[in-house]
mmCIF file of C-alpha atoms in Angstrom:
data_model
loop_
_atom_site.group_PDB
_atom_site.id
_atom_site.type_symbol
_atom_site.label_atom_id
_atom_site.label_comp_id
_atom_site.label_asym_id
_atom_site.label_seq_id
_atom_site.Cartn_x
_atom_site.Cartn_y
_atom_site.Cartn_z
ATOM 1 C CA MET A 1 -1.322 -73.135 93.989
ATOM 2 C CA ARG A 2 -1.062 -70.457 91.313
ATOM 3 C CA LEU A 3 -2.299 -71.388 87.868
ATOM 4 C CA ALA A 4 0.401 -69.477 86.019
ATOM 5 C CA LEU A 5 1.595 -71.972 83.439
ATOM 6 C CA VAL A 6 4.467 -74.309 84.216
ATOM 7 C CA ILE A 7 7.289 -73.938 81.803
ATOM 8 C CA ALA A 8 7.361 -77.120 79.702
ATOM 9 C CA CYS A 9 10.757 -76.387 78.176
ATOM 10 C CA VAL A 10 13.185 -73.494 78.177
ATOM 11 C CA LEU A 11 15.417 -73.233 75.110
ATOM 12 C CA VAL A 12 18.194 -70.835 74.208
ATOM 13 C CA CYS A 13 17.905 -69.913 70.580
ATOM 14 C CA ALA A 14 18.961 -67.162 68.210
ATOM 15 C CA GLN A 15 15.975 -65.079 69.277
ATOM 16 C CA GLY A 16 16.715 -65.437 72.972
ATOM 17 C CA ILE A 17 14.902 -67.492 75.598
ATOM 18 C CA ALA A 18 11.854 -69.413 74.316
ATOM 19 C CA LEU A 19 8.942 -70.886 76.179
ATOM 20 C CA ASP A 20 7.216 -74.044 75.001
ATOM 21 C CA LEU A 21 3.679 -74.163 76.460
ATOM 22 C CA THR A 22 0.548 -76.184 75.875
ATOM 23 C CA LEU A 23 -3.045 -75.033 76.481
ATOM 24 C CA TYR A 24 -6.242 -77.093 76.216
ATOM 25 C CA ILE A 25 -9.627 -75.780 75.138
ATOM 26 C CA ASN A 26 -12.054 -77.585 77.471
ATOM 27 C CA LYS A 27 -15.805 -77.344 77.504
ATOM 28 C CA GLY A 28 -18.445 -78.890 79.836
ATOM 29 C CA GLU A 29 -20.664 -78.252 82.790
ATOM 30 C CA LEU A 30 -19.693 -76.981 86.244
ATOM 31 C CA ASP A 31 -21.850 -76.337 89.301
ATOM 32 C CA PHE A 32 -22.220 -72.730 90.488
ATOM 33 C CA SER A 33 -24.716 -71.744 93.213
ATOM 34 C CA GLY A 34 -26.444 -75.086 92.853
ATOM 35 C CA SER A 35 -26.947 -74.866 89.083
ATOM 36 C CA ALA A 36 -25.244 -76.593 86.200
ATOM 37 C CA VAL A 37 -23.573 -73.986 84.016
ATOM 38 C CA SER A 38 -21.880 -74.635 80.617
ATOM 39 C CA VAL A 39 -18.328 -73.319 80.605
ATOM 40 C CA CYS A 40 -15.483 -73.123 78.114
ATOM 41 C CA ALA A 41 -11.917 -72.308 79.148
ATOM 42 C CA PHE A 42 -8.251 -72.434 78.196
ATOM 43 C CA ASN A 43 -6.634 -74.729 80.782
ATOM 44 C CA GLU A 44 -3.171 -76.074 81.340
ATOM 45 C CA THR A 45 -4.510 -79.634 81.665
ATOM 46 C CA GLU A 46 -7.254 -81.612 79.985
ATOM 47 C CA THR A 47 -9.497 -81.130 83.047
ATOM 48 C CA LEU A 48 -12.063 -78.349 82.715
ATOM 49 C CA ASP A 49 -11.396 -75.500 85.218
ATOM 50 C CA SER A 50 -13.379 -72.250 85.064
ATOM 51 C CA LYS A 51 -10.145 -70.362 85.857
ATOM 52 C CA ASN A 52 -8.384 -69.726 82.540
ATOM 53 C CA ALA A 53 -4.633 -70.009 82.172
ATOM 54 C CA ILE A 54 -2.290 -67.077 82.878
ATOM 55 C CA ILE A 55 0.756 -66.826 80.576
ATOM 56 C CA GLU A 56 3.704 -64.790 81.876
ATOM 57 C CA LEU A 57 6.447 -63.692 79.535
ATOM 58 C CA GLU A 58 9.498 -61.412 79.541
ATOM 59 C CA ILE A 59 9.660 -58.617 76.957
ATOM 60 C CA ASP A 60 10.853 -60.063 73.589
ATOM 61 C CA GLU A 61 10.615 -63.613 74.891
ATOM 62 C CA LEU A 62 9.494 -66.106 72.241
ATOM 63 C CA LEU A 63 6.455 -68.178 73.048
ATOM 64 C CA ASN A 64 5.910 -71.478 71.228
ATOM 65 C CA LEU A 65 2.319 -72.212 72.092
ATOM 66 C CA THR A 66 0.462 -75.407 71.213
ATOM 67 C CA VAL A 67 -3.360 -75.179 71.629
ATOM 68 C CA ILE A 68 -5.246 -78.516 71.775
ATOM 69 C CA ASN A 69 -8.965 -78.274 71.094
ATOM 70 C CA ASN A 70 -10.867 -80.889 73.166
ATOM 71 C CA ASP A 71 -14.225 -79.650 71.776
ATOM 72 C CA SER A 72 -15.960 -81.101 68.728
ATOM 73 C CA LEU A 73 -16.496 -77.599 67.383
ATOM 74 C CA THR A 74 -13.884 -75.354 65.708
ATOM 75 C CA HIS A 75 -12.347 -72.688 67.959
ATOM 76 C CA ASP A 76 -9.571 -70.180 67.405
ATOM 77 C CA PHE A 77 -6.799 -68.491 69.440
ATOM 78 C CA THR A 78 -7.358 -64.756 69.033
ATOM 79 C CA ILE A 79 -5.448 -61.749 70.350
ATOM 80 C CA ASP A 80 -6.921 -58.521 68.995
ATOM 81 C CA GLY A 81 -4.459 -56.704 66.766
ATOM 82 C CA VAL A 82 -1.819 -59.459 67.225
ATOM 83 C CA LEU A 83 -3.279 -62.751 66.126
ATOM 84 C CA ASP A 84 -6.701 -62.548 64.435
ATOM 85 C CA ALA A 85 -6.233 -64.503 61.225
ATOM 86 C CA ASP A 86 -4.972 -68.017 60.373
ATOM 87 C CA ASN A 87 -5.663 -68.949 63.955
ATOM 88 C CA GLU A 88 -8.354 -71.636 63.761
ATOM 89 C CA ILE A 89 -8.174 -74.950 65.607
ATOM 90 C CA ALA A 90 -10.559 -77.566 64.282
ATOM 91 C CA GLY A 91 -12.432 -79.867 66.627
ATOM 92 C CA TYR A 92 -10.296 -82.534 68.314
ATOM 93 C CA SER A 93 -7.098 -81.142 66.739
ATOM 94 C CA GLN A 94 -4.232 -78.846 67.659
ATOM 95 C CA GLU A 95 -2.215 -75.940 66.285
ATOM 96 C CA THR A 96 1.015 -74.200 67.268
ATOM 97 C CA PHE A 97 1.537 -70.468 67.308
ATOM 98 C CA GLN A 98 4.694 -68.382 67.793
ATOM 99 C CA LEU A 99 4.357 -65.052 69.581
ATOM 100 C CA SER A 100 6.533 -62.376 71.216
ATOM 101 C CA PHE A 101 5.791 -58.908 72.641
ATOM 102 C CA ASP A 102 8.212 -55.975 72.699
ATOM 103 C CA GLU A 103 6.643 -53.895 75.492
ATOM 104 C CA LEU A 104 5.339 -54.182 79.035
ATOM 105 C CA GLY A 105 1.588 -54.835 79.255
ATOM 106 C CA ALA A 106 -1.239 -57.328 79.155
ATOM 107 C CA TRP A 107 -3.035 -58.959 76.212
ATOM 108 C CA ARG A 108 -6.254 -60.795 76.237
ATOM 109 C CA PHE A 109 -6.483 -64.124 74.361
ATOM 110 C CA TYR A 110 -9.772 -65.808 73.618
ATOM 111 C CA SER A 111 -11.834 -68.092 71.369
ATOM 112 C CA SER A 112 -13.907 -65.749 69.183
ATOM 113 C CA ALA A 113 -16.524 -68.467 68.592
ATOM 114 C CA SER A 114 -19.837 -67.717 70.389
ATOM 115 C CA TYR A 115 -19.583 -71.123 72.059
ATOM 116 C CA GLY A 116 -16.189 -70.170 73.423
ATOM 117 C CA GLU A 117 -15.871 -66.492 74.227
ATOM 118 C CA PHE A 118 -19.440 -66.044 75.534
ATOM 119 C CA ILE A 119 -19.136 -68.814 78.065
ATOM 120 C CA GLY A 120 -15.703 -68.022 79.425
ATOM 121 C CA ALA A 121 -12.861 -68.971 77.057
ATOM 122 C CA THR A 122 -10.620 -65.976 77.597
ATOM 123 C CA GLY A 123 -7.289 -65.593 79.366
ATOM 124 C CA THR A 124 -4.374 -63.207 79.717
ATOM 125 C CA ILE A 125 -0.735 -62.871 78.565
ATOM 126 C CA ASN A 126 1.269 -60.679 80.922
ATOM 127 C CA VAL A 127 4.536 -59.298 79.568
ATOM 128 C CA GLY A 128 7.423 -57.714 81.469
ATOM 129 C CA LEU A 129 5.961 -58.256 84.906
ATOM 130 C CA THR A 130 7.588 -61.519 85.980
ATOM 131 C CA GLU A 131 10.023 -59.812 88.357
ATOM 132 C CA GLU A 132 7.294 -57.763 90.066
ATOM 133 C CA ALA A 133 4.579 -58.579 92.566
ATOM 134 C CA CYS A 134 1.673 -59.108 90.212
ATOM 135 C CA PHE A 135 -1.953 -60.167 90.618
ATOM 136 C CA PHE A 136 -4.556 -61.123 88.029
ATOM 137 C CA TRP A 137 -8.295 -60.469 87.782
ATOM 138 C CA ASN A 138 -10.138 -62.124 84.900
ATOM 139 C CA LEU A 139 -13.662 -60.629 85.011
ATOM 140 C CA PHE A 140 -16.572 -62.607 83.663
ATOM 141 C CA ASP A 141 -20.375 -62.528 83.794
ATOM 142 C CA LEU A 142 -23.001 -64.908 82.589
ATOM 143 C CA ASN A 143 -26.677 -65.899 82.581
ATOM 144 C CA LYS A 144 -26.641 -69.540 83.626
ATOM 145 C CA GLU A 145 -29.657 -70.539 81.397
ATOM 146 C CA LEU A 146 -28.169 -68.984 78.261
ATOM 147 C CA THR A 147 -24.893 -70.873 78.616
ATOM 148 C CA HIS A 148 -26.375 -74.194 77.469
ATOM 149 C CA ASP A 149 -27.696 -72.840 74.193
ATOM 150 C CA LEU A 150 -24.490 -70.922 73.632
ATOM 151 C CA ALA A 151 -22.376 -74.010 74.285
ATOM 152 C CA SER A 152 -24.265 -76.048 71.689
ATOM 153 C CA ALA A 153 -24.162 -73.194 69.112
ATOM 154 C CA GLU A 154 -27.956 -73.025 69.109
ATOM 155 C CA LEU A 155 -27.547 -69.356 70.233
ATOM 156 C CA GLU A 156 -24.877 -67.334 68.436
ATOM 157 C CA SER A 157 -25.076 -63.969 70.202
ATOM 158 C CA ILE A 158 -25.915 -62.390 73.538
ATOM 159 C CA PRO A 159 -29.520 -61.125 73.444
ATOM 160 C CA SER A 160 -30.207 -57.442 73.925
ATOM 161 C CA GLU A 161 -32.229 -58.222 77.106
ATOM 162 C CA TYR A 162 -29.211 -60.028 78.613
ATOM 163 C CA LEU A 163 -29.456 -60.191 82.428
ATOM 164 C CA PRO A 164 -26.433 -61.904 84.031
ATOM 165 C CA GLU A 165 -26.781 -63.735 87.384
ATOM 166 C CA LEU A 166 -23.255 -64.821 88.087
ATOM 167 C CA PHE A 167 -20.137 -62.651 88.264
ATOM 168 C CA PHE A 168 -16.650 -64.039 88.526
ATOM 169 C CA ILE A 169 -13.049 -63.024 89.201
ATOM 170 C CA ASN A 170 -10.755 -65.774 87.860
ATOM 171 C CA GLY A 171 -13.607 -68.169 87.308
ATOM 172 C CA ASP A 172 -15.125 -67.981 90.753
ATOM 173 C CA HIS A 173 -17.101 -65.581 92.957
ATOM 174 C CA PHE A 174 -16.892 -64.082 96.402
ATOM 175 C CA PRO A 175 -16.160 -65.404 99.039
ATOM 176 C CA ASN A 176 -14.157 -68.011 97.069
ATOM 177 C CA SER A 177 -12.149 -65.224 95.447
ATOM 178 C CA LEU A 178 -10.442 -64.670 98.801
ATOM 179 C CA GLU A 179 -8.935 -68.165 98.530
ATOM 180 C CA ASP A 180 -7.320 -67.346 95.130
ATOM 181 C CA GLU A 181 -3.837 -66.016 95.624
ATOM 182 C CA ASP A 182 -3.875 -64.522 92.117
ATOM 183 C CA ALA A 183 -6.993 -62.448 93.010
ATOM 184 C CA LEU A 184 -6.291 -61.608 96.621
ATOM 185 C CA VAL A 185 -3.696 -58.772 96.720
ATOM 186 C CA SER A 186 -1.383 -59.525 99.619
ATOM 187 C CA VAL A 187 1.652 -57.184 100.031
ATOM 188 C CA GLU A 188 3.769 -55.439 102.645
ATOM 189 C CA LEU A 189 3.469 -51.825 103.624
ATOM 190 C CA GLY A 190 5.365 -49.686 101.089
ATOM 191 C CA ASP A 191 5.391 -52.304 98.377
ATOM 192 C CA THR A 192 4.552 -51.556 94.756
ATOM 193 C CA CYS A 193 2.486 -54.172 92.960
ATOM 194 C CA TYR A 194 0.783 -54.600 89.597
ATOM 195 C CA ILE A 195 -2.735 -55.827 88.939
ATOM 196 C CA THR A 196 -3.713 -57.148 85.507
ATOM 197 C CA ILE A 197 -7.419 -56.881 84.790
ATOM 198 C CA VAL A 198 -8.976 -58.632 81.757
ATOM 199 C CA ASN A 199 -12.690 -58.218 81.017
ATOM 200 C CA GLY A 200 -13.732 -61.392 79.155
ATOM 201 C CA GLY A 201 -17.359 -60.897 80.053
ATOM 202 C CA ASN A 202 -20.407 -59.776 78.105
ATOM 203 C CA MET A 203 -20.752 -56.282 79.667
ATOM 204 C CA ASP A 204 -18.574 -53.419 80.929
ATOM 205 C CA HIS A 205 -17.465 -53.502 84.559
ATOM 206 C CA VAL A 206 -16.139 -50.795 86.987
ATOM 207 C CA MET A 207 -13.763 -51.830 89.737
ATOM 208 C CA HIS A 208 -13.709 -49.629 92.861
ATOM 209 C CA PHE A 209 -10.753 -49.577 95.287
ATOM 210 C CA HIS A 210 -11.225 -48.723 98.973
ATOM 211 C CA GLY A 211 -8.211 -46.950 100.449
ATOM 212 C CA PHE A 212 -6.083 -46.657 97.288
ATOM 213 C CA HIS A 213 -5.731 -45.000 93.903
ATOM 214 C CA ALA A 214 -4.241 -47.176 91.135
ATOM 215 C CA GLU A 215 -2.357 -45.867 88.126
ATOM 216 C CA ILE A 216 -3.230 -47.229 84.684
ATOM 217 C CA VAL A 217 0.095 -48.154 83.057
ATOM 218 C CA SER A 218 -1.194 -50.170 80.089
ATOM 219 C CA ALA A 219 -4.598 -50.623 78.415
ATOM 220 C CA GLN A 220 -5.457 -52.280 75.099
ATOM 221 C CA VAL A 221 -8.956 -50.828 74.654
ATOM 222 C CA ALA A 222 -9.014 -47.489 76.587
ATOM 223 C CA SER A 223 -5.404 -46.564 75.797
ATOM 224 C CA ASP A 224 -6.203 -42.897 76.215
ATOM 225 C CA ARG A 225 -6.520 -43.524 79.957
ATOM 226 C CA VAL A 226 -2.885 -44.578 80.470
ATOM 227 C CA GLY A 227 -1.398 -42.434 83.185
ATOM 228 C CA TRP A 228 -4.693 -41.888 84.995
ATOM 229 C CA SER A 229 -4.695 -42.538 88.709
ATOM 230 C CA LYS A 230 -8.160 -43.556 89.957
ATOM 231 C CA ASP A 231 -9.971 -45.284 92.814
ATOM 232 C CA THR A 232 -12.681 -46.344 90.383
ATOM 233 C CA VAL A 233 -11.549 -47.874 87.078
ATOM 234 C CA PRO A 234 -13.901 -48.649 84.171
ATOM 235 C CA ILE A 235 -13.021 -51.933 82.486
ATOM 236 C CA LYS A 236 -14.603 -52.137 79.002
ATOM 237 C CA LYS A 237 -15.581 -55.359 77.306
ATOM 238 C CA GLY A 238 -12.515 -56.996 75.833
ATOM 239 C CA GLU A 239 -10.061 -54.864 77.840
ATOM 240 C CA ALA A 240 -6.681 -55.997 79.070
ATOM 241 C CA MET A 241 -5.284 -53.452 81.512
ATOM 242 C CA VAL A 242 -2.372 -53.185 83.918
ATOM 243 C CA LEU A 243 -2.616 -51.119 87.068
ATOM 244 C CA LYS A 244 0.182 -50.053 89.429
ATOM 245 C CA LEU A 245 -0.671 -49.786 93.113
ATOM 246 C CA VAL A 246 1.536 -48.479 95.975
ATOM 247 C CA ALA A 247 0.559 -50.023 99.275
ATOM 248 C CA ASN A 248 0.949 -46.967 101.465
ATOM 249 C CA LEU A 249 -1.773 -47.875 103.977
ATOM 250 C CA GLU A 250 -1.782 -50.790 106.396
ATOM 251 C CA GLY A 251 -4.840 -52.963 106.791
ATOM 252 C CA VAL A 252 -7.530 -54.827 104.809
ATOM 253 C CA TYR A 253 -9.364 -53.066 102.055
ATOM 254 C CA PRO A 254 -12.194 -54.341 99.762
ATOM 255 C CA VAL A 255 -12.153 -54.045 95.977
ATOM 256 C CA HIS A 256 -15.463 -54.591 94.146
ATOM 257 C CA ASP A 257 -17.478 -53.877 91.038
ATOM 258 C CA HIS A 258 -19.418 -50.641 91.503
ATOM 259 C CA ASN A 259 -22.458 -52.147 89.832
ATOM 260 C CA LEU A 260 -24.669 -53.540 92.569
ATOM 261 C CA ILE A 261 -25.850 -56.532 90.630
ATOM 262 C CA ALA A 262 -22.232 -57.606 89.986
ATOM 263 C CA VAL A 263 -21.594 -58.098 93.714
ATOM 264 C CA THR A 264 -24.253 -60.761 94.064
ATOM 265 C CA ASN A 265 -24.490 -64.533 93.420
ATOM 266 C CA THR A 266 -27.807 -65.192 91.649
ATOM 267 C CA GLY A 267 -29.229 -62.161 93.428
ATOM 268 C CA PHE A 268 -27.764 -62.838 96.894
ATOM 269 C CA TYR A 269 -25.391 -60.248 98.446
ATOM 270 C CA PRO A 270 -22.451 -60.254 99.036
ATOM 271 C CA GLY A 271 -21.008 -62.231 96.143
ATOM 272 C CA GLY A 272 -19.717 -61.835 92.664
ATOM 273 C CA MET A 273 -16.845 -59.528 91.881
ATOM 274 C CA ILE A 274 -15.391 -58.814 95.294
ATOM 275 C CA THR A 275 -11.854 -59.345 96.477
ATOM 276 C CA GLN A 276 -9.522 -57.648 98.950
ATOM 277 C CA ILE A 277 -6.163 -55.889 99.379
ATOM 278 C CA HIS A 278 -4.185 -57.027 102.463
ATOM 279 C CA VAL A 279 -1.307 -54.772 103.443
ATOM 280 C CA GLY A 280 0.937 -55.936 106.337
ATOM 281 C CA GLN A 281 4.005 -54.587 107.998
#
């Protein structure tokens, strides 16, 4: 089941169609590769899930968003250049924000607190893509031991000697990524699809496509690269990028981070940031 948010209420108002949505900031421990890892995420329920919510909007659609903070610590709801002030949510409280976007693209939202952003609290708002075949890759990396000190606010930054061990697409790693219908690109021969990539992690990543070039149609960080068509796409920290891919070859093709460590699970290959493109007839 896709984790795109269920519309709680659709209203017709003077500004057009409005979406009323609720997100929960959840924090706790989850098991990955046999180890307990502290995780924070924006979820659509009160149950912690390492896969952050995906918000899908039409251009100029009004979003009425309530964020409920289930953590004892203060978080915020930040979108760089859009919402980066008056956006705090105190512990065990809630705030409501109104947003709209006037162009096609993707925007990364996150909690800028070290005990939020650095342990996974980052998601994506996709605008103008609801009528298209669209897939979502939320990239994240972490060192499992650091997460506990980050979650408790004992550690407030990522150390310079940071060495991540776990690498995720949408909150999970390969081979589980192939079970995620948001991450696994499945289209018919000749189809055009869009892939939103958000890098919420603590390092830059580089995604390599086998069989295809993808055109960058929107980028919030590396905006000078819009219009490039590449089979290897750098995704900087904090990036929210939209790629257009034309499925002109039939078959199954891997997509993976070009950094060898990022395609492992705690050092074991294959794992980490690997998914696939399936093109049928």
